[in-house]
Coordinates of C-alpha atoms and ligand atoms in Angstrom, one line a residue:
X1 CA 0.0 0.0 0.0
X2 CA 0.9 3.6 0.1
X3 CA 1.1 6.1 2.5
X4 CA 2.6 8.9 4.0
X5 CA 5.8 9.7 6.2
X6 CA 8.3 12.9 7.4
X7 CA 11.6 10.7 6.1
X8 CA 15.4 11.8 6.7
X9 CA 17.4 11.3 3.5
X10 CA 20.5 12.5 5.6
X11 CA 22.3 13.6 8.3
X12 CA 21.3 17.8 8.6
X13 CA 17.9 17.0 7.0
X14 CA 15.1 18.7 6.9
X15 CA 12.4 16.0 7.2
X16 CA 10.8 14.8 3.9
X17 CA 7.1 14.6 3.7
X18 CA 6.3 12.4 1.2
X19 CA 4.4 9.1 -0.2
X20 CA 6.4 5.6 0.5
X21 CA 5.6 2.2 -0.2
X22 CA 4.7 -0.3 2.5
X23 CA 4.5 -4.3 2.4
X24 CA 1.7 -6.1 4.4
X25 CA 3.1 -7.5 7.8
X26 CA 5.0 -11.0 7.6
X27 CA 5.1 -13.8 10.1
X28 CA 5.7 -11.9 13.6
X29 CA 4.4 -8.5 12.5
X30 CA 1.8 -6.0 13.0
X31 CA 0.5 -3.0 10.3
X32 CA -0.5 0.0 12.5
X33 CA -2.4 3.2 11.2
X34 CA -1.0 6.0 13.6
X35 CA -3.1 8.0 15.5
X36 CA -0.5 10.3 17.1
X37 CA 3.5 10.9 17.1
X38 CA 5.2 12.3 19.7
X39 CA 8.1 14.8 19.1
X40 CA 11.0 13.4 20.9
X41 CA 14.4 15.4 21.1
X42 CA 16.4 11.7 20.2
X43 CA 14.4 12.0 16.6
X44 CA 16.4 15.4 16.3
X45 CA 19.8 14.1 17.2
X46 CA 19.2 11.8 14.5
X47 CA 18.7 14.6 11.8
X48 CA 22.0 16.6 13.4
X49 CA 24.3 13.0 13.4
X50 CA 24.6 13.0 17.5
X51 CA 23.5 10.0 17.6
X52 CA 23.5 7.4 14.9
X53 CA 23.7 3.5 14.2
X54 CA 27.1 2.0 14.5
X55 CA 28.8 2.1 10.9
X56 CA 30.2 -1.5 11.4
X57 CA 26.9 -3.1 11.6
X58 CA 25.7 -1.3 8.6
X59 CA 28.5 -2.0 6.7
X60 CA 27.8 -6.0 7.2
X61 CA 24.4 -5.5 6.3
X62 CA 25.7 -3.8 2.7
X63 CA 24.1 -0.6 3.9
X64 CA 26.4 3.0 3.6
X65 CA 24.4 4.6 6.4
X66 CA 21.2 3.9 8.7
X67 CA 19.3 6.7 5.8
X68 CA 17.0 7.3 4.2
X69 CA 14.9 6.9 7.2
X70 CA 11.6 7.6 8.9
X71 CA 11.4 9.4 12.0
X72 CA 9.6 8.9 15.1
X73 CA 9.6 6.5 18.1
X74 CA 7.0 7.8 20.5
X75 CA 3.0 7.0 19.0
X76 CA 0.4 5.3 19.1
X77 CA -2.4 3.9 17.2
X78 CA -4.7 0.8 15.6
X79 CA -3.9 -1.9 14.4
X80 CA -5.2 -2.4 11.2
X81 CA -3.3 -6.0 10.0
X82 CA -1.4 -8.7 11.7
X83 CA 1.3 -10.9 10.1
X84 CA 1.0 -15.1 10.3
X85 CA 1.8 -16.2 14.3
X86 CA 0.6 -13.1 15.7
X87 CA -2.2 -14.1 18.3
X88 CA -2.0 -11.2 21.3
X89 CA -3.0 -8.6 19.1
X90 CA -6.0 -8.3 16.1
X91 CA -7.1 -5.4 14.0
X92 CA -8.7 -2.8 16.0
X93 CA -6.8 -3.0 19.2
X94 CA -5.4 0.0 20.3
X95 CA -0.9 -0.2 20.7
X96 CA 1.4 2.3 21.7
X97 CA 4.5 1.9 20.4
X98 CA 8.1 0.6 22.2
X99 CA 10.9 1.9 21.2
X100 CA 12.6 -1.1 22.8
X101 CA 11.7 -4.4 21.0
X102 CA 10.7 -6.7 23.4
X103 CA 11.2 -10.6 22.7
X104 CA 10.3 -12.0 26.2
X105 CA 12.7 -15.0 25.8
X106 CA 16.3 -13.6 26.1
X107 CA 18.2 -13.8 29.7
X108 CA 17.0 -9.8 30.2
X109 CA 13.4 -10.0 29.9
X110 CA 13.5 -13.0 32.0
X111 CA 15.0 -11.3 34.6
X112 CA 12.3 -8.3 34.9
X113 CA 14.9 -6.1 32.8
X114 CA 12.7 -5.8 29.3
X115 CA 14.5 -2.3 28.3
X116 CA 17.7 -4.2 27.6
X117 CA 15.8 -7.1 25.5
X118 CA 18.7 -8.9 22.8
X119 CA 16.1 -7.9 19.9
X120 CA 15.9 -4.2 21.1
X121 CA 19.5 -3.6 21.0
X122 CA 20.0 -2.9 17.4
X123 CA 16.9 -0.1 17.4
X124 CA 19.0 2.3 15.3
X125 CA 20.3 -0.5 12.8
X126 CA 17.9 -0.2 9.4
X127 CA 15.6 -3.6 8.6
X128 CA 12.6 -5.3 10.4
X129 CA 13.5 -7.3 13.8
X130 CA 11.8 -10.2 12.9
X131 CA 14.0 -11.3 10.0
X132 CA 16.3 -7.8 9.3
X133 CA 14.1 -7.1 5.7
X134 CA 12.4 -4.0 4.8
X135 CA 9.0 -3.5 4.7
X136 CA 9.0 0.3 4.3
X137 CA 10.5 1.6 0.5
X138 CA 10.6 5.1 -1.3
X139 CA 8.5 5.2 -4.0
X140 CA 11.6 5.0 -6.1
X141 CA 11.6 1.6 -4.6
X142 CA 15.0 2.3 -2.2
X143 CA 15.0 0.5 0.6
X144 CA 13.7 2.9 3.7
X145 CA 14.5 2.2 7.8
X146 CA 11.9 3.1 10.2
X147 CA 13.9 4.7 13.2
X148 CA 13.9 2.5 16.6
X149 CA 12.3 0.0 14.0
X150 CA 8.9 2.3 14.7
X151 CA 8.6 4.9 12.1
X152 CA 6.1 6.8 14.0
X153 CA 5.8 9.9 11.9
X154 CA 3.8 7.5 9.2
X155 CA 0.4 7.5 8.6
X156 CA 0.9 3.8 8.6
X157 CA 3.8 1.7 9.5
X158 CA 4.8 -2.0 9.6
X159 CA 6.1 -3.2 13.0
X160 CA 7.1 -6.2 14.9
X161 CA 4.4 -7.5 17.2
X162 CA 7.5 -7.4 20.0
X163 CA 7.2 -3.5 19.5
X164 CA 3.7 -2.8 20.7
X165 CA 2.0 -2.6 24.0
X166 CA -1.8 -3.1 24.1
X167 CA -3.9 -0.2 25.8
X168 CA -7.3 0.2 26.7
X169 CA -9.4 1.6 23.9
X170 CA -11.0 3.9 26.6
X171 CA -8.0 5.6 26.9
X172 CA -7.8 8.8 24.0
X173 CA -5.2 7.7 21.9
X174 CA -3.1 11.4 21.5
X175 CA -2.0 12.2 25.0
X176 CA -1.0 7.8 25.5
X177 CA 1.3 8.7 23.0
X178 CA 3.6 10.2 25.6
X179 CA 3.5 6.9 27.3
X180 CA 5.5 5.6 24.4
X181 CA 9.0 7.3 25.5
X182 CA 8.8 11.1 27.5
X183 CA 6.6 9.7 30.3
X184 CA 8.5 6.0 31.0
X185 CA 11.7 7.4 30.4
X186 CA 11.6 10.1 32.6
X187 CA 9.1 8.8 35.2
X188 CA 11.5 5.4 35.8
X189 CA 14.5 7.7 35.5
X190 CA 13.7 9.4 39.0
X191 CA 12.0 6.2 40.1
X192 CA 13.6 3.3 38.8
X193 CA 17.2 4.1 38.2
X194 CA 17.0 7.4 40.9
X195 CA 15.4 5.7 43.2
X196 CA 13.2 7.8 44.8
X197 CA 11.0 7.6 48.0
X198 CA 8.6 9.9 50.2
X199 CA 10.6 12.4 51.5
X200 CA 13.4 13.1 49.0
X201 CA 14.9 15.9 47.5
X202 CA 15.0 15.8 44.0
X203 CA 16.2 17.6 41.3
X204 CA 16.2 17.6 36.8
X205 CA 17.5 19.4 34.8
X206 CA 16.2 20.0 31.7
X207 CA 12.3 20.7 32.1
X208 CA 11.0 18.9 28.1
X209 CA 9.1 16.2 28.2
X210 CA 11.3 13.7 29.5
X211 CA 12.2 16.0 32.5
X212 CA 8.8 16.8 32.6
X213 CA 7.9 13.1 32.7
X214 CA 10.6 12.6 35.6
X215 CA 9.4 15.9 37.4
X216 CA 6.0 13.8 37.7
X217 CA 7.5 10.7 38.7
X218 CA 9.1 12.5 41.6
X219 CA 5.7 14.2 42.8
X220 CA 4.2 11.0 42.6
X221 CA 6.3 9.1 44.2
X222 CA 6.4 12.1 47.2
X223 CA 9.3 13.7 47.0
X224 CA 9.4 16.8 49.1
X225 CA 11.3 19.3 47.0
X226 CA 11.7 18.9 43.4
X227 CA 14.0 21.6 41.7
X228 CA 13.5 21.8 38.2
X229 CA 16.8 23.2 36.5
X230 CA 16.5 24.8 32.9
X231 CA 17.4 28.2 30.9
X232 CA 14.7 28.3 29.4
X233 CA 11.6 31.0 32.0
X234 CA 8.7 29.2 30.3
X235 CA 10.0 25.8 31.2
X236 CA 10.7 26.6 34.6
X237 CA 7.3 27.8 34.8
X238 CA 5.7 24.8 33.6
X239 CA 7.8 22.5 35.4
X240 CA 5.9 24.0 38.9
X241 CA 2.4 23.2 37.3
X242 CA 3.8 19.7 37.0
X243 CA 5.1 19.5 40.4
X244 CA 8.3 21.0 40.9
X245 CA 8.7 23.3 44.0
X246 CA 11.2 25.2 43.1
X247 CA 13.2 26.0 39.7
X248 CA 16.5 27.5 38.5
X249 CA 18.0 28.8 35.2
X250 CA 21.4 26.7 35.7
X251 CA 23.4 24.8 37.4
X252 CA 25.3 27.1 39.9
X253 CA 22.1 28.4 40.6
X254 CA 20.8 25.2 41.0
X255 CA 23.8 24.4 43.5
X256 CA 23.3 28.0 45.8
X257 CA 19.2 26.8 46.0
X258 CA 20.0 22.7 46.7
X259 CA 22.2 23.9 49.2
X260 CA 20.2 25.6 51.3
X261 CA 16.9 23.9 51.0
X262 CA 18.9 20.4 52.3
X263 CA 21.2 22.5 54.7
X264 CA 24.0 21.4 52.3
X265 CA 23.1 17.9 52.7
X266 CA 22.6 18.2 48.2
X267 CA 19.8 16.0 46.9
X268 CA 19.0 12.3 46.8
X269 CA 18.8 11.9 43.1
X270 CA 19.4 14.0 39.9
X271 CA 18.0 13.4 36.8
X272 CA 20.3 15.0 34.0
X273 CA 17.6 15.1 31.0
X274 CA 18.6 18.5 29.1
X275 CA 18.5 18.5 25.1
X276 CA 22.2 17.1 25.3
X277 CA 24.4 16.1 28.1
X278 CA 27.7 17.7 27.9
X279 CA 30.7 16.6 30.2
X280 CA 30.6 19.8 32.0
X281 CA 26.6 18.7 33.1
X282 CA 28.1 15.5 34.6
X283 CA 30.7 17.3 37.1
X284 CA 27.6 19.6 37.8
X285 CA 25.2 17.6 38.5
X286 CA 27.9 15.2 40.6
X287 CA 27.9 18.3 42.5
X288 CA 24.2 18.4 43.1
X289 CA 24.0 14.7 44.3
X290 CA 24.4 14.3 47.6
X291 CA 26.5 11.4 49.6
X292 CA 24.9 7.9 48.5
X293 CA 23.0 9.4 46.3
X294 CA 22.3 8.7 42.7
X295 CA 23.1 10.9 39.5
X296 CA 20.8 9.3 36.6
X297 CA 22.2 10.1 33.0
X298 CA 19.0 9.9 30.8
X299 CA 19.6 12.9 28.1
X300 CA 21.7 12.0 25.5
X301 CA 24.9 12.9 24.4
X302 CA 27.0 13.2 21.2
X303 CA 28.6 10.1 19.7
X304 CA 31.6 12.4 19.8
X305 CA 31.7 12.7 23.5
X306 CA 34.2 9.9 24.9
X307 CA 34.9 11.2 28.6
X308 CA 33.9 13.0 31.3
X309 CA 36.0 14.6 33.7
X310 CA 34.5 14.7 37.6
X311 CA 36.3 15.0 41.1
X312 CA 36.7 11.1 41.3
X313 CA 37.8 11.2 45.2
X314 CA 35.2 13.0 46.1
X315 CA 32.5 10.5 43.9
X316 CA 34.5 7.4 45.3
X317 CA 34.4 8.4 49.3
X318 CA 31.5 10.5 48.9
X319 CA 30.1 7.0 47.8
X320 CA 28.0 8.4 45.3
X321 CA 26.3 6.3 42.0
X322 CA 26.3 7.8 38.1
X323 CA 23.4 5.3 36.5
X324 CA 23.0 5.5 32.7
X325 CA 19.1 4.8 31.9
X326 CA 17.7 3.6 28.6
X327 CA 13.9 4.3 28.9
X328 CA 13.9 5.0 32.4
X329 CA 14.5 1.2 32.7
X330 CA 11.0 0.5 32.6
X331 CA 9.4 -2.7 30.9
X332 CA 7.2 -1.9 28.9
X333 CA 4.3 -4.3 28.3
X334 CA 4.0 -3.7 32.6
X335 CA 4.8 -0.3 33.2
X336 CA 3.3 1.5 30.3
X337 CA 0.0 -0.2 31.7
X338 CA 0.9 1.1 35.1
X339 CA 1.4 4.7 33.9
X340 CA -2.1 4.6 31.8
X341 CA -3.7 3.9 35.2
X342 CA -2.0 6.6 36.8
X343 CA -3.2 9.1 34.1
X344 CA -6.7 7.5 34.3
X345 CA -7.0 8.2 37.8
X346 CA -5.9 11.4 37.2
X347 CA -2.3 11.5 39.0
X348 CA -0.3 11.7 36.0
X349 CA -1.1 14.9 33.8
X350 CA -0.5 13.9 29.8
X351 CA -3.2 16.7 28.1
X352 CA -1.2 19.0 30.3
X353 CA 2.0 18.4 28.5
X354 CA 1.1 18.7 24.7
X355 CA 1.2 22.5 24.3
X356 CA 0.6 21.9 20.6
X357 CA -0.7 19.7 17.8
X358 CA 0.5 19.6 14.8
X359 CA -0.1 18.0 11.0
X360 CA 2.2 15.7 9.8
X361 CA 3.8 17.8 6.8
X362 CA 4.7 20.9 9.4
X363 CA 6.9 18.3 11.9
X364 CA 9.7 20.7 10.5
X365 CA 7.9 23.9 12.0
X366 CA 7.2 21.4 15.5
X367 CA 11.0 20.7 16.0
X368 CA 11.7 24.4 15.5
X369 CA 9.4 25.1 17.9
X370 CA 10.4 22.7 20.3
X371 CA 14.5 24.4 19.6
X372 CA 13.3 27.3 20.3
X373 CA 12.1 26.1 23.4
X374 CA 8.4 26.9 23.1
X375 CA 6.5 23.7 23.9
X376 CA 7.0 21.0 26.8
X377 CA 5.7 18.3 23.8
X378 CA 4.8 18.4 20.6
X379 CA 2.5 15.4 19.0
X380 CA 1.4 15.1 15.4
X381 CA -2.3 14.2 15.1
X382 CA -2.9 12.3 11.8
X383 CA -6.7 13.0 13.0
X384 CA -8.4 9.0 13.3
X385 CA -8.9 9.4 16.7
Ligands
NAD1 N1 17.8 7.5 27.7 C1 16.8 7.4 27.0 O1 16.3 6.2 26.8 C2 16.2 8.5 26.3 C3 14.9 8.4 25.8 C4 14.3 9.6 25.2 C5 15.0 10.8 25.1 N2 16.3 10.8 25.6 C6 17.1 12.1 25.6 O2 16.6 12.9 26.6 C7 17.0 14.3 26.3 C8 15.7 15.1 26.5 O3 14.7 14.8 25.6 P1 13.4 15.7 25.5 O4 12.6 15.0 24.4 O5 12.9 15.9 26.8 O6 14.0 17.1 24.9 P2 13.4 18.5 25.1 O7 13.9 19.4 24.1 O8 11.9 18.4 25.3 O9 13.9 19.0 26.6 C9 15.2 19.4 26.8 C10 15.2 20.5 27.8 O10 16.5 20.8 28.2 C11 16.7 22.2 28.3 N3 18.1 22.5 28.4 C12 18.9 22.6 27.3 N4 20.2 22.8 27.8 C13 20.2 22.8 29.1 C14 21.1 22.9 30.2 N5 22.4 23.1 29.9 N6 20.7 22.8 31.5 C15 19.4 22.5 31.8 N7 18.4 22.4 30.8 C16 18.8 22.5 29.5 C17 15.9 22.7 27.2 O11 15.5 24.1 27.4 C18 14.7 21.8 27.2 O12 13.6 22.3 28.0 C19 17.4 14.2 24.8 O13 18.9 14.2 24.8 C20 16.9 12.9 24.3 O14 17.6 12.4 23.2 C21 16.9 9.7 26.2
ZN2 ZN1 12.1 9.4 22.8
ZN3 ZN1 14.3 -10.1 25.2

């Protein structure tokens, strides 16, 4: 069939919207008609090359780079089709999208650690999971990738069954979107890898939607002050409506404030979620941590960034913990289920966070939006739901 999708056809961009060619799901696979797309920051470091899939493993595949591509990771929609040996889903369920592929066989999901599944691994290397084949083509009949094997800014998209989490089709279909990536990844982030518990002091910095979504984890989970870090005023405006007590426009102000609202104890955990983690935001936020406490890494950082430099005495005897996090280390087929629960019973704020909609052919306008720091999340609507 045809449809239509915003496609990289390099590294710099901008996003293509145009008509591609899409196969009908094989064994293992599901079609899905999209009824929102999240506008995730990772989808941008894509288009500026931070962040890209390794070239040896596209090299074995005969492929020069992981482009042309579609974007997108974070939606969700209907299923439409399902491929031979697909029996937990059927046309008309409603999915959200995973941008971790999740097998359920592999020593990791075994051990209640879905987010590092075997089959997920790979998300940024072209070519289906199920068998490494493309289902999604240009119309000049190129092969065409589908990042984090998703492909969310489609109107339709081919995806492994392993990449889909069922929700219930009470729940309105735009805002569970954000349950695809900004709300796991940043609610686990303070939760999972940070953490933390009634009580605690808490700070993020950088106040998008993944801060946003870890922001919320921490009020949820009752932490007591939650300092929301980011240069941005509207941000730090917004990031009190969603829980945060206090806010800053940097770091060393963000020091000065921790310090006196823990009598220079520093906080329990720090999320570092800003557009992209630079070496200086490790040492600073290593600052912000207090003894035993945990610094989670959860913003990206350029493939060009290979160390860090931080007062290692003080980290070793201060006996403090730098986590990396991929998706807030959540599993997805239970957590994603957990969060829809806590947005049904109103605890978790989703609407809230979508300060716009947009159409599918002005995602270029909704990423300069979202650079130019005006919107906590953007989604595109493709308007079925
Ligand atoms: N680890 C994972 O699994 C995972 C998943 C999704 C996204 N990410 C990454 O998380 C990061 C945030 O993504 P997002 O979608 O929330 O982006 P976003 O653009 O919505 O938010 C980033 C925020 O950081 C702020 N900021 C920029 N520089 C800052 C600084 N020096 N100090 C404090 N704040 C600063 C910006 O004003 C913005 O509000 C990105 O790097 C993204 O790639 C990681
Ligand atoms: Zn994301
Ligand atoms: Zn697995």
């Amino acid at each position: 069939m045809r449809s239509r999708a915003a496609i990289l056809h390099d590294v710099g961009g901008p996003w293509s919207v145009e008509e591609f060619e899409l196969d009908p799901p094989r064994a293992g696979e599901v079609l899905v008609e999209m009824a929102a797309a999240g506008l995730c920051h990772s989808d941008d470091h894509i288009l500026k090359g931070d962040m890209s899939a390794p070239n040896e493993v596209l090299r074995s595949l005969g492929l020069p780079t992981m482009f042309p591509t579609i974007g997108g990771h974070e939606g969700s929609g209907i299923v439409r089709e399902v491929g031979d040996g697909v029996t937990e889903f059927a046309p008309g369920d409603h999915v959200v999208t995973s941008f971790v592929a999740v097998c359920g066989q592999c020593r990791w999901c075994a051990t209640g650690m879905e987010y590092l599944c075997d089959a997920g691994i790979g998300t940024l290397t072209p070519g289906m999971p199920t068998d490494g084949t493309f289902r999604h083509h240009t119309s000049e009949g190129k092969s065409l990738g589908h990042i984090s094997k998703i492909g969310a800014f489609a109107e339709h998209t081919v995806v492994a069954a392993d990449s889909l989490v069922k929700i219930e089709p009470e729940l309105s279909l735009v805002p569970a979107a954000l349950l695809a990536c900004a709300i796991p990844t940043g609610y686990g982030s303070a939760v999972n890898r940070g953490g933390v518990r009634g009580g605690d002091t808490v700070v993020v910095i950088g106040a998008g939607g993944i801060g946003t979504g870890a922001i919320q984890g921490a009020r949820i989970n009752g932490a007591a002050q939650i300092v929301a870090v980011d240069p941005v005023e509207f941000k730090q405006k917004s990031a009190l409506r969603f829980g945060a007590t206090h806010s800053a426009a940097n770091a060393a102000e963000a020091l000065d404030l921790v310090r006196d609202l823990t009598y220079g104890v520093m906080a329990d955990a720090v999320v570092v979620s800003p557009s992209l983690i630079t070496p200086d935001d490790v040492r600073d936020a290593l600052k912000l941590t207090r003894k035993g406490g945990t610094c989670v890494l959860t913003g990206m950082t350029s493939q060009l960034t290979h160390s860090v430099k931080l007062n290692l005495q003080d980290f070793i005897l201060m006996n403090k913990t730098l986590a990396g996090t991929v998706f807030g280390s959540c599993n997805p087929r239970a957590d994603v289920v957990r969060l829809a629960r806590l947005y049904q019973t109103s605890q978790l704020m989703l609407d809230e966070m979508i300060t716009r909609r947009y159409r599918l052919d002005d995602v270029n306008d909704a990423y300069a939006d979202l650079l130019n720091g005006e919107i906590i999340r953007g989604v595109i609507d493709f308007g079925i739901s």
